[in-house]
Coordinates of C-alpha atoms in Angstrom, one line a residue:
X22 CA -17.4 -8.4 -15.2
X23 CA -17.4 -12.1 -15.4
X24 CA -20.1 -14.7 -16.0
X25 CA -21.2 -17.2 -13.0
X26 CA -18.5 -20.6 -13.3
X27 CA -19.0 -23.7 -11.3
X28 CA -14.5 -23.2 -12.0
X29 CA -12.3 -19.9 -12.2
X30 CA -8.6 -20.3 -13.3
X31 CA -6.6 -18.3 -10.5
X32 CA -4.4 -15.6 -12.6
X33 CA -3.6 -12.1 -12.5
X34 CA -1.4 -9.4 -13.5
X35 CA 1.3 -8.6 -10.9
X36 CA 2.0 -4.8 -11.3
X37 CA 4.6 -4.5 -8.3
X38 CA 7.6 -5.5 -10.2
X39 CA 9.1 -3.5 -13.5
X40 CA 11.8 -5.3 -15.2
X41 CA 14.4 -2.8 -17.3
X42 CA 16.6 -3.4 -19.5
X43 CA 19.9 -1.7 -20.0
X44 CA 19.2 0.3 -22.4
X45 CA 16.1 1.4 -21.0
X46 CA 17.3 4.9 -19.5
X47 CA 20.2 6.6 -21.4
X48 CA 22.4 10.0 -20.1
X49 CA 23.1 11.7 -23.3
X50 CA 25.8 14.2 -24.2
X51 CA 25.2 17.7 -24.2
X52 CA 25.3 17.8 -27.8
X53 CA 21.9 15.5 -27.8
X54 CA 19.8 18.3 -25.8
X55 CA 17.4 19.0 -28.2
X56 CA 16.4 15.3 -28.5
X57 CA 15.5 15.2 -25.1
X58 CA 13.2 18.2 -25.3
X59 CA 10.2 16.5 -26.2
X60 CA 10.0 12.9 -25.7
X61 CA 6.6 10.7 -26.5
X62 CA 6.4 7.5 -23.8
X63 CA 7.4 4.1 -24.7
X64 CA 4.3 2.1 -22.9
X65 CA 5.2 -1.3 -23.8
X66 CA 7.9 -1.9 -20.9
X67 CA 8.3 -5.1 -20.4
X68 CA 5.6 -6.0 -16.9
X69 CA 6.0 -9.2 -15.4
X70 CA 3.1 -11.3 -15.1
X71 CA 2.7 -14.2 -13.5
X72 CA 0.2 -16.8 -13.6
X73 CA -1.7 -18.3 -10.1
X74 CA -1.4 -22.5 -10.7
X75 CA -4.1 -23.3 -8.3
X76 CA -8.2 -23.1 -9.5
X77 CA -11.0 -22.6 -7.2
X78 CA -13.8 -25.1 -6.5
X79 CA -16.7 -23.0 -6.4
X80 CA -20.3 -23.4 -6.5
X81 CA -21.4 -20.0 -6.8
X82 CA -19.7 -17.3 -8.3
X83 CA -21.3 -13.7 -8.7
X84 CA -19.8 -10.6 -10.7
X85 CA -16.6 -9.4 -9.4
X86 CA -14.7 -5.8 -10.0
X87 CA -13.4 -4.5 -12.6
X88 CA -10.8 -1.4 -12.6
X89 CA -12.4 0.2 -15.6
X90 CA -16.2 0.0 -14.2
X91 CA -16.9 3.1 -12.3
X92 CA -20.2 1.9 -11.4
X93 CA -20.3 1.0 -8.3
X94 CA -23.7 -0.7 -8.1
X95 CA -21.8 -3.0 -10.2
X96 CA -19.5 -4.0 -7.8
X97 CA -20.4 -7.6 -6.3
X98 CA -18.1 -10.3 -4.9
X99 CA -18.1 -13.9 -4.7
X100 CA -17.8 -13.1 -1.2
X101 CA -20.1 -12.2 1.6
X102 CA -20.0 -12.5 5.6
X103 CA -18.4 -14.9 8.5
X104 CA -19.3 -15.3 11.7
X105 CA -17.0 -16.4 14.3
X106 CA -17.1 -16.5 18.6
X107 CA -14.0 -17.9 20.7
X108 CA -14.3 -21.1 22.6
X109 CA -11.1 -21.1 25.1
X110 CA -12.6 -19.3 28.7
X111 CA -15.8 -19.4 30.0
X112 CA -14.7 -15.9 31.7
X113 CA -13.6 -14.3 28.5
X114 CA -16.1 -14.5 25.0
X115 CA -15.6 -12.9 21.9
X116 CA -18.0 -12.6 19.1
X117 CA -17.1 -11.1 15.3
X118 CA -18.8 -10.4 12.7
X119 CA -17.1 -9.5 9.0
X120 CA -19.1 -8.7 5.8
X121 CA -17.0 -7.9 2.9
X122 CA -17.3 -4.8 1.7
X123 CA -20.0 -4.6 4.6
X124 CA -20.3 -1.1 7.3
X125 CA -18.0 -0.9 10.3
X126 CA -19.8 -2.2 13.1
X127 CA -19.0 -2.3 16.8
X128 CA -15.8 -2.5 18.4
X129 CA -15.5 -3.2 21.7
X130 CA -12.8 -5.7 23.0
X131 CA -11.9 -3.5 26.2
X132 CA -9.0 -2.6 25.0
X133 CA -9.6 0.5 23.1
X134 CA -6.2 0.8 20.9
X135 CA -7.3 -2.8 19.7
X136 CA -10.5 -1.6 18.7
X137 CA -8.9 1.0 17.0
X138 CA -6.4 -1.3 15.0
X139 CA -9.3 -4.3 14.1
X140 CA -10.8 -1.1 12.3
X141 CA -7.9 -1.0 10.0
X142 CA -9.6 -4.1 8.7
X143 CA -12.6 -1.6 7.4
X144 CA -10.8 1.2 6.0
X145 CA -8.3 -0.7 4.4
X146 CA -9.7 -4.1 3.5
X147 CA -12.9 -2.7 3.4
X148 CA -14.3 -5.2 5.7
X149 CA -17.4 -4.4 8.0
X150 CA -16.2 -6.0 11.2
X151 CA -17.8 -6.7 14.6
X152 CA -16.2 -7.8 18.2
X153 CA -17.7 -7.8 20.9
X154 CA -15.9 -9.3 24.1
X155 CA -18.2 -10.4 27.1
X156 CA -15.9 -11.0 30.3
X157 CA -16.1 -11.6 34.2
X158 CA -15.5 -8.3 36.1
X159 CA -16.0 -8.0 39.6
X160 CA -17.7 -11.2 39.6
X161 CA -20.2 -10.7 36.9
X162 CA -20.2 -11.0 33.3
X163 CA -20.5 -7.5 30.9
X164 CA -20.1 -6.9 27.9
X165 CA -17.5 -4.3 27.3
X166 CA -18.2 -0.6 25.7
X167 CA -16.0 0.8 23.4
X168 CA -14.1 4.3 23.8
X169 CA -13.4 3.3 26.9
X170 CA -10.7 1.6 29.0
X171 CA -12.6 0.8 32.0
X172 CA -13.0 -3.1 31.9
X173 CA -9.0 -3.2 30.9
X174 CA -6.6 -5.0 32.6
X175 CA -3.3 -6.5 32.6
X176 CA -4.3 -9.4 34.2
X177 CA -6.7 -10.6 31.8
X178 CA -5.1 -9.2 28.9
X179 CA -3.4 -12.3 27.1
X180 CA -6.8 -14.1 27.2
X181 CA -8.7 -11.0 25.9
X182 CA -6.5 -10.7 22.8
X183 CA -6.4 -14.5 22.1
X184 CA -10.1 -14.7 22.4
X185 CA -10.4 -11.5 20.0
X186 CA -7.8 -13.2 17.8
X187 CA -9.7 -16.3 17.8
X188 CA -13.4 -14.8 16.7
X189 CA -12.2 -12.7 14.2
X190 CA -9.7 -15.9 12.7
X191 CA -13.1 -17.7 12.6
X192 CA -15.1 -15.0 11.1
X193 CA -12.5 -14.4 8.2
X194 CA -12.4 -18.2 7.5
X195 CA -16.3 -17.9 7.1
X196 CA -16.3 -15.2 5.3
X197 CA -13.4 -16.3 2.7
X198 CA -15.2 -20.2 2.7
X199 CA -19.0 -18.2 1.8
X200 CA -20.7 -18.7 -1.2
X201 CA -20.3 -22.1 -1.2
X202 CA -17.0 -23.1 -1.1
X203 CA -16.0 -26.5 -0.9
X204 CA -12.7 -27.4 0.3
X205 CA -11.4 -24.1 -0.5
X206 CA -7.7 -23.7 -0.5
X207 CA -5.4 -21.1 -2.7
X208 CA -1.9 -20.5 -2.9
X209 CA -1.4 -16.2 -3.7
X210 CA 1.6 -16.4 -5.9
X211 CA 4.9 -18.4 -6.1
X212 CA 5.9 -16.3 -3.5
X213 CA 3.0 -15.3 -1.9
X214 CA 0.6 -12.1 -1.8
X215 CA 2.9 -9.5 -0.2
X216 CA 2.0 -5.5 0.9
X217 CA 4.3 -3.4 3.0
X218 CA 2.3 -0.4 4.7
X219 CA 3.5 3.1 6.5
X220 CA 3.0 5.1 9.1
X221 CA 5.4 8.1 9.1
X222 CA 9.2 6.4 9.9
X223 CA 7.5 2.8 10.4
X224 CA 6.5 1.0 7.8
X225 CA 6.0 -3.1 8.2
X226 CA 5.1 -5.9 5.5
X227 CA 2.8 -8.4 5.7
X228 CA 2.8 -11.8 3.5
X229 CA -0.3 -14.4 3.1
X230 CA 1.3 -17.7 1.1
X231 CA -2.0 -19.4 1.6
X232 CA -5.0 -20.3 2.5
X233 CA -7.1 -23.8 3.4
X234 CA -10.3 -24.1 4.3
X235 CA -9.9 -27.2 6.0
X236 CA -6.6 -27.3 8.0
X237 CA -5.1 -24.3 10.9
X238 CA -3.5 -21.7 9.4
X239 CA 0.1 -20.4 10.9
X240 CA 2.0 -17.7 11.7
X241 CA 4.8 -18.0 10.4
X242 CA 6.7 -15.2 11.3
X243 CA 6.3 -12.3 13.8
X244 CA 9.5 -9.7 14.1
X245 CA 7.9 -6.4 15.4
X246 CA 9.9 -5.9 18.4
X247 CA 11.2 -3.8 20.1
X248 CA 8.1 -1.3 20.2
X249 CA 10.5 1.7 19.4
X250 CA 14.4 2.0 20.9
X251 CA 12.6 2.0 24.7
X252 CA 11.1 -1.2 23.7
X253 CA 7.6 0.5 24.9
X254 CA 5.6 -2.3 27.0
X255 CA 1.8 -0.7 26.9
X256 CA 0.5 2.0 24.2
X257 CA -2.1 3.5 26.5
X258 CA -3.6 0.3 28.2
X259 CA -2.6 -2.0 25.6
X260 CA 0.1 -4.4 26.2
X261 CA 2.4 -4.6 22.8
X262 CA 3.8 -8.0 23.7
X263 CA 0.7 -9.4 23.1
X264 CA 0.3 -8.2 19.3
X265 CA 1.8 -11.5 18.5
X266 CA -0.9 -13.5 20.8
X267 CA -3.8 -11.8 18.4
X268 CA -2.2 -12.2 15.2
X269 CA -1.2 -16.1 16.4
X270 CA -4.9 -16.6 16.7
X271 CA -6.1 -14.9 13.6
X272 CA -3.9 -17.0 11.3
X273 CA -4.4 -20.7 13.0
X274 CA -8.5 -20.1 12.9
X275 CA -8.2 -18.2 9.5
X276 CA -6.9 -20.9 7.6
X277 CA -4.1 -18.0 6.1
X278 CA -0.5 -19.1 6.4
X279 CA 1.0 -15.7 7.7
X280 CA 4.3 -13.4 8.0
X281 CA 4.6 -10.3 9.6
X282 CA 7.5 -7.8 9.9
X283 CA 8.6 -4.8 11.3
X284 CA 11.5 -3.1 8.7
X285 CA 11.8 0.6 10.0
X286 CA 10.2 2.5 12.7
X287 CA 10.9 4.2 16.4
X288 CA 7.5 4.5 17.3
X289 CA 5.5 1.7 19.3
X290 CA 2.1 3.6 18.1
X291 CA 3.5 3.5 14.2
X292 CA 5.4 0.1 14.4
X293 CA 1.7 -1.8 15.7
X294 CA -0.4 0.8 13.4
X295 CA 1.5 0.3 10.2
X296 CA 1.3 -3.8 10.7
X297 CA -2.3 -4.3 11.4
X298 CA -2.2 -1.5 7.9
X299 CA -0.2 -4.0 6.3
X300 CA -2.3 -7.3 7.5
X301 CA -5.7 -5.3 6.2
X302 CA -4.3 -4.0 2.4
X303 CA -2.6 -7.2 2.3
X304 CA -6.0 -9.3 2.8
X305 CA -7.5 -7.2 0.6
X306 CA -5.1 -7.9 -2.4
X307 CA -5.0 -11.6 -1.4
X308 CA -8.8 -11.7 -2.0
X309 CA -8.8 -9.0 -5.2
X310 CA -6.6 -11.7 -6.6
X311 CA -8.8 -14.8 -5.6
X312 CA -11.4 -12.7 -7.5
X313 CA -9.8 -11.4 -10.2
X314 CA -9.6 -8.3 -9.6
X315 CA -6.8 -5.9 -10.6
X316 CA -7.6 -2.5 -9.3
X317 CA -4.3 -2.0 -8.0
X318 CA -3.0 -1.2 -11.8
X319 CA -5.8 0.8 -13.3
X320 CA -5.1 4.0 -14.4
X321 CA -7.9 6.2 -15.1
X322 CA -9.6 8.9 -12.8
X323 CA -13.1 8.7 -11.2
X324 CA -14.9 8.9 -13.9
X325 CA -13.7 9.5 -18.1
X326 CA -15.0 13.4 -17.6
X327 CA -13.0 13.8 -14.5
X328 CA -10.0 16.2 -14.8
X329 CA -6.6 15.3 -11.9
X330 CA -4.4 17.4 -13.7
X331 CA -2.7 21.2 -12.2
X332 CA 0.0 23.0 -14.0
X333 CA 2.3 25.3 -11.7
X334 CA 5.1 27.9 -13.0
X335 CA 7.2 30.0 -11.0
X336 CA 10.5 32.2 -11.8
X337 CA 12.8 33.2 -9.5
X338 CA 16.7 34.8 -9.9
X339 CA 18.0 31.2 -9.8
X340 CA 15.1 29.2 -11.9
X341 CA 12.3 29.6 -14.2
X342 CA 9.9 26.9 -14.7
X343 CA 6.5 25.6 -15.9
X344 CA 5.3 22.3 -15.0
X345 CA 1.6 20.8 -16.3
X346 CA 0.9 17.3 -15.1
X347 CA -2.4 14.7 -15.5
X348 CA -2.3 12.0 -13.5
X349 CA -4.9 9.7 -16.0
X350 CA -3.4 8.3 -19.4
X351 CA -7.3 8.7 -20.6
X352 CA -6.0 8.1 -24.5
X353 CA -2.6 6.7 -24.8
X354 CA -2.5 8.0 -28.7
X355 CA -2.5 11.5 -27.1
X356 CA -0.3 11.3 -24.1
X357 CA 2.6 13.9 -24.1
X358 CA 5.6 13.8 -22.8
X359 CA 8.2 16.9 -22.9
X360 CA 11.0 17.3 -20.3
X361 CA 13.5 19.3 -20.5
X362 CA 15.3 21.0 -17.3
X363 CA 18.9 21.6 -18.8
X364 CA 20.0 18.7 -16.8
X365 CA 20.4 15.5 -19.0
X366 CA 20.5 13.0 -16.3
X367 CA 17.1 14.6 -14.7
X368 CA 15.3 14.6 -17.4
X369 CA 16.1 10.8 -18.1
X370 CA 14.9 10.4 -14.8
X371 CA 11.7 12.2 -15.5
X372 CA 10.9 10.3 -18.1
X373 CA 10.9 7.5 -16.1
X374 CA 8.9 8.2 -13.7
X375 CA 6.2 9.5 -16.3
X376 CA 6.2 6.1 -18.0
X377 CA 6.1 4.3 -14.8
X378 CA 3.0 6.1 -13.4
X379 CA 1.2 6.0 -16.4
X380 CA 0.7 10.0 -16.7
X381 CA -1.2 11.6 -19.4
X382 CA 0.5 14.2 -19.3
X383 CA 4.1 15.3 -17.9
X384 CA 5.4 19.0 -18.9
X385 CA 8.4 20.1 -17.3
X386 CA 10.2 22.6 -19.1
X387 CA 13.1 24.9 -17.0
X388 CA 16.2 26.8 -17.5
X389 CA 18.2 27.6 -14.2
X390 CA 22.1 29.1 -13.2
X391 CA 23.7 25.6 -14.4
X392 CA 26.9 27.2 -14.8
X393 CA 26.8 27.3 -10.8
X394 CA 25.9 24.3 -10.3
X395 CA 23.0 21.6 -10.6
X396 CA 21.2 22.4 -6.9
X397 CA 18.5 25.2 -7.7
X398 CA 17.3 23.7 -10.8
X399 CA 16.8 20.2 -9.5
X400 CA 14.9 21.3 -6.4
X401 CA 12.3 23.9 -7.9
X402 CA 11.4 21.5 -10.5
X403 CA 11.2 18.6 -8.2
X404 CA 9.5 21.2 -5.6
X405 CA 6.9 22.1 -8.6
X406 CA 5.9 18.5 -9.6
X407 CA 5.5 17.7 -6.0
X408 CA 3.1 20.6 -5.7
X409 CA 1.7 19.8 -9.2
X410 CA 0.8 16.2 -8.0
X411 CA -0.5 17.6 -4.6
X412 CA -3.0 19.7 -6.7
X413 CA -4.1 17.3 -9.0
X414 CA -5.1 14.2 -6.2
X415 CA -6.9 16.9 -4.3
X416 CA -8.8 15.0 -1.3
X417 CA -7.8 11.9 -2.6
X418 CA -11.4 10.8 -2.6
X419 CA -11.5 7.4 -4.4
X420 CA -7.7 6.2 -4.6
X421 CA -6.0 3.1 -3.4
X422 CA -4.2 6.0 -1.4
X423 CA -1.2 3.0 -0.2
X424 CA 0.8 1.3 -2.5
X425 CA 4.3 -0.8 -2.4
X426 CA 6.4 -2.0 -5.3
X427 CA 9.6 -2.4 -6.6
X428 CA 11.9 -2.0 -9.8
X429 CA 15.0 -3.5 -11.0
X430 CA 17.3 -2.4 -13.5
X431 CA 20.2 -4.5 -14.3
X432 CA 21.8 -5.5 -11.7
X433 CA 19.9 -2.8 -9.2
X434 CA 16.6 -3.1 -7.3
X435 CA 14.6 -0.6 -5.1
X436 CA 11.3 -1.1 -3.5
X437 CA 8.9 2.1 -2.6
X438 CA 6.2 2.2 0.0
X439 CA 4.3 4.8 -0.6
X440 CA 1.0 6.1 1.0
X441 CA -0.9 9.6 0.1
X442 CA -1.0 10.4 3.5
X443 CA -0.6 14.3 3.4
X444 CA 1.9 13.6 6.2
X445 CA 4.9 13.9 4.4
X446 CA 8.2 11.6 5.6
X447 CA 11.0 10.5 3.3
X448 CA 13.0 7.0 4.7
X449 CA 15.7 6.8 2.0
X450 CA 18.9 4.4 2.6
X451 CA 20.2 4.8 -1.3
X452 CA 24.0 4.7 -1.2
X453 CA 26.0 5.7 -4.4
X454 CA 29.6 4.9 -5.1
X455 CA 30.3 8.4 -6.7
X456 CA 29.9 11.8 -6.7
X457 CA 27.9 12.5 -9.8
X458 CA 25.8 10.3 -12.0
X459 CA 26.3 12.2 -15.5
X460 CA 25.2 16.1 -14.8
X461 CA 23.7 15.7 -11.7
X462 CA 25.5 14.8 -7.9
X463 CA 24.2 12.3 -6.2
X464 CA 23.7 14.0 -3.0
X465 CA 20.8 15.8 -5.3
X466 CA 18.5 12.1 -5.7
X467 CA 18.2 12.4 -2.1
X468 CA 17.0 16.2 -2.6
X469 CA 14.7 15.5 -5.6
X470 CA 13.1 12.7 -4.1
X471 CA 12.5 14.7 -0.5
X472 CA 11.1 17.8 -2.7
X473 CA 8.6 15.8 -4.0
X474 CA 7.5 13.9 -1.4
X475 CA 7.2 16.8 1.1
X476 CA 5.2 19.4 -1.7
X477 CA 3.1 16.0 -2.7
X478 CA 2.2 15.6 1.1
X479 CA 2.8 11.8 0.8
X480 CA 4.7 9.1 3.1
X481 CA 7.4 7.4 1.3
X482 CA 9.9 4.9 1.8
X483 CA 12.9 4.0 -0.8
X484 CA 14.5 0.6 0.4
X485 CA 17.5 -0.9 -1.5
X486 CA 17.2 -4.2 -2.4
X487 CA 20.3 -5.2 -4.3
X488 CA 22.5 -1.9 -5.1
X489 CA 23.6 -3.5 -8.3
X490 CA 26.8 -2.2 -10.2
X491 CA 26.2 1.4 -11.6
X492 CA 25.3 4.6 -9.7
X493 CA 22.8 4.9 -12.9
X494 CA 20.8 1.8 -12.3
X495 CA 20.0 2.5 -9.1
X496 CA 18.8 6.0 -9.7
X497 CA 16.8 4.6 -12.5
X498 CA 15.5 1.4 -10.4
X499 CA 14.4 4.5 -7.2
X500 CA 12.7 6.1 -10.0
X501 CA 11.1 3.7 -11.5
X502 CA 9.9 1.7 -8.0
X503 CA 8.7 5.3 -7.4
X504 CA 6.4 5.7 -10.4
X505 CA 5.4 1.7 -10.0
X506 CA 4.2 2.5 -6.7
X507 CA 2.5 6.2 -7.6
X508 CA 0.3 4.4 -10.2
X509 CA -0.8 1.5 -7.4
X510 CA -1.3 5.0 -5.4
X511 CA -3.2 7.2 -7.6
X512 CA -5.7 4.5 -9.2
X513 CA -9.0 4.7 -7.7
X514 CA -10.9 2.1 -6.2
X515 CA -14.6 2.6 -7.4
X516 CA -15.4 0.1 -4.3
X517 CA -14.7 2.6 -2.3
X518 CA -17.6 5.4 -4.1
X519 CA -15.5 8.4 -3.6
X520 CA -15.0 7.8 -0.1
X521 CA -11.4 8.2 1.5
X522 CA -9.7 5.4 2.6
X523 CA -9.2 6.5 6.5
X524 CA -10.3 5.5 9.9
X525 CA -10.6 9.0 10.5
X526 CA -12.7 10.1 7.7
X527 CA -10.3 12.4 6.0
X528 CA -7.1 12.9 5.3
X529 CA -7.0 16.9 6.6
X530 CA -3.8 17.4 8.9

């Protein structure tokens, strides 16, 4: 919590990059087992931080998050609500309305998949937003209803989404300019304030590189298309070709200098879902680091009495194993790690991904038919964590739920997108030069990282970004960009009161 300034230096700690160094995960001989049996965690990896360079002018400033305050009375923010309406038809007004950290209002553009995508901007920029669209049908002026389609049409749909686009572009500049900002402008980072969002085998990224108060923001990029391999044209009455019209709209009468980009998806529902997911986390973090806030990198639970731990062990004729994971490093004197599967290179990797998502606690302790070969032990430990993690996030009341971040180790890089969706997809493009990285096959990363993803219930996406020189470093960098991304997942947001972080209400399949 933070005293009122007339001035606020713009800075805060990136968590979505880990740097490694090369001797940062070692494959030891068989000779070595025992030291591997019980490791304790190094936590002082080297985290890049980078600095903001621009201040804001402000002449109010009121208390603003922190990850560690679980009170959520505490919670306040510098700021509050925008209004905005659309100026470009007489036939065709739109009105918004968005409070930050406000209710979800009404929706009702018309158009109802559009009122179900400018609600992505509550549950996942915890914005309570308004639209209401007023238009000439059948000679008359109405206001439309939402859940239904019945003032929709084609031939009024490019004005409807610009005039949507345009309110809620003026609303967000309001809101972002309240509390008395004067000539408000901020640059995110260097390289802007990036988040990449899924939805099962879509996923798109989203990147705000600035905002000004006083001058049109842009667009300036906008590669969704083609809607799926059909190149879909409508998703029910909605016309996807006009996506670009809203989004065009939001950014010039935001202020926000914009890009948004489809990387993987077959779906038009997903591809359109998953970037208006993107837009709203990404806003979010943009204005989390305008505040100060970091709660993207905290790792504790709800609350210091709160328990997210599970323990799982199973025996079978090919494997016996006992697994006991917490997910909060609540005293990092007292974390414990001990890993030791029989397979050298698995372990290492384990150890990596406790460090990297911050766990109090990872036990992982198995003996399997080895002497076949490394397939049974690999999957029913990585099928046990994944369970283990299931378990221990239980409704995921609370957390961040999405996440997206990246690791590089030597000359390797990976970037996760992750989201605890309990719909469970693996994208994974990771393409090793060999057959084997010390005692484990590479065909088996693929496996490990399915196992868990499927028996945690999450979405996840591995995306090389540079495959670097060594089959090693880029099983490290997965693993690591894996556990980066976990902890972004698994923090809770005490904004959020326990509530979970869905449009529907719950994440139940």
């Amino acid at each position: 919590v933070r005293d009122k300034h007339t001035h606020a230096r713009y800075t805060s700690l990136d968590p979505t990059t880990t740097m490694i160094s090369s001797s940062s995960l070692s494959f030891v001989s068989a000779s070595s087992a025992s030291s591997s049996s019980s490791r304790r965690r190094n936590n002082n990896n080297n985290k890049t931080r980078l600095s903001h360079l621009r201040a804001l002018d402000l002449r109010k400033r009121k208390t603003v998050v922190c990850a560690e305050n679980n009170d959520e009375n505490d919670v306040t923010s510098p700021f509050t609500i925008g209004r905005g309406s659309s100026n470009s038809s007489s036939s065709m007004k739109s009105t918004s309305s968005i409070e930050n950290m406000g209710k979800r209002g009404q929706i009702a553009t018309g158009q109802p998949f559009l009122d179900h995508m400018i609600d992505q901007l509550t549950t996942h920029a915890q914005l309570g937003v308004s639209v209401q669209v007023e238009k000439e049908h059948v000679g008359e002026m109405v206001k439309c209803e939402p859940d239904t389609a019945k003032y929709a049409s084609d031939e009024d749909a490019e004005a409807t989404f610009m005039a949507c686009g345009e309110a809620v572009g003026k609303a967000l500049k309001d809101m972002l300019c309240s509390e008395g900002r004067i000539g408000f402008a901020a640059n995110a980072r260097t390289n802007g304030t990036r988040f990449a969002a899924p939805l099962d085998e879509a996923y798109a990224s989203c990147l705000i590189e600035q905002f000004d108060s006083e001058k049109d923001g842009e667009l300036k990029l906008f590669s969704l298309a083609p809607y799926g391999p059909r190149n879909r044209t409508h998703i029910g009455v909605y016309p996807t070709v006009y996506t670009e019209t809203f989004f065009r709209e939001v950014a010039k009468h935001s202020g926000l200098t914009i890009r948004l980009e489809k990387h993987r998806g077959d779906n038009a529902h997903h591809i359109v879902e998953a970037t208006f997911k993107s837009f709203a986390r990404c806003l979010r973090k943009f204005m989390d680091e305008v505040e100060g806030s970091d709660v993207e990198s905290s790792s504790s639970g709800s609350n210091n009495s709160t328990s997210r731990a599970a323990s799982r062990a199973r025996s079978t004729k090919e494997t016996s194993i006992d697994v006991a994971l917490d997910l909060d490093m609540k005293d990092e004197a007292n974390s414990s790690l001990e890993i030791s599967t029989g397979i050298e290179t698995l372990d290492a990797l384990f150890d990596a991904l406790a460090e990297t998502a911050e766990f109090g606690t990872l036990k992982c302790v198995a003996s399997g038919d080895t002497w076949i070969d490394d397939h049974h032990t690999t999957e029913d430990v990585a099928i046990t964590i994944g369970q283990c993690l299931n378990e221990a996030l239980g409704n995921k009341a609370g957390c961040n739920r999405m996440g997206s971040g990246s690791a590089r180790v030597n000359g390797s890089e990976v970037e996760v997108i992750m989201d605890l969706s309990n719909r469970p997809y693996l994208g994974y493009d990771l393409d090793f030069a060999g057959d084997s990285i010390g005692d484990l096959s590479c065909e088996m990363v693929e496996h490990l990282f399915m196992s868990i993803t499927f028996n945690g219930q999450m979405t996840v996406h591995l995306v090389t970004k540079e495959k670097g020189s060594t089959d090693k470093d880029l099983a490290e960098a997965a693993m690591r960009a894996f556990g980066t991304c976990l902890k972004q997942c698994k923090s809770i947001d005490p904004r959020r009161a326990g509530a979970v972080a869905s449009s529907k209400g719950t994440l139940s399949v």
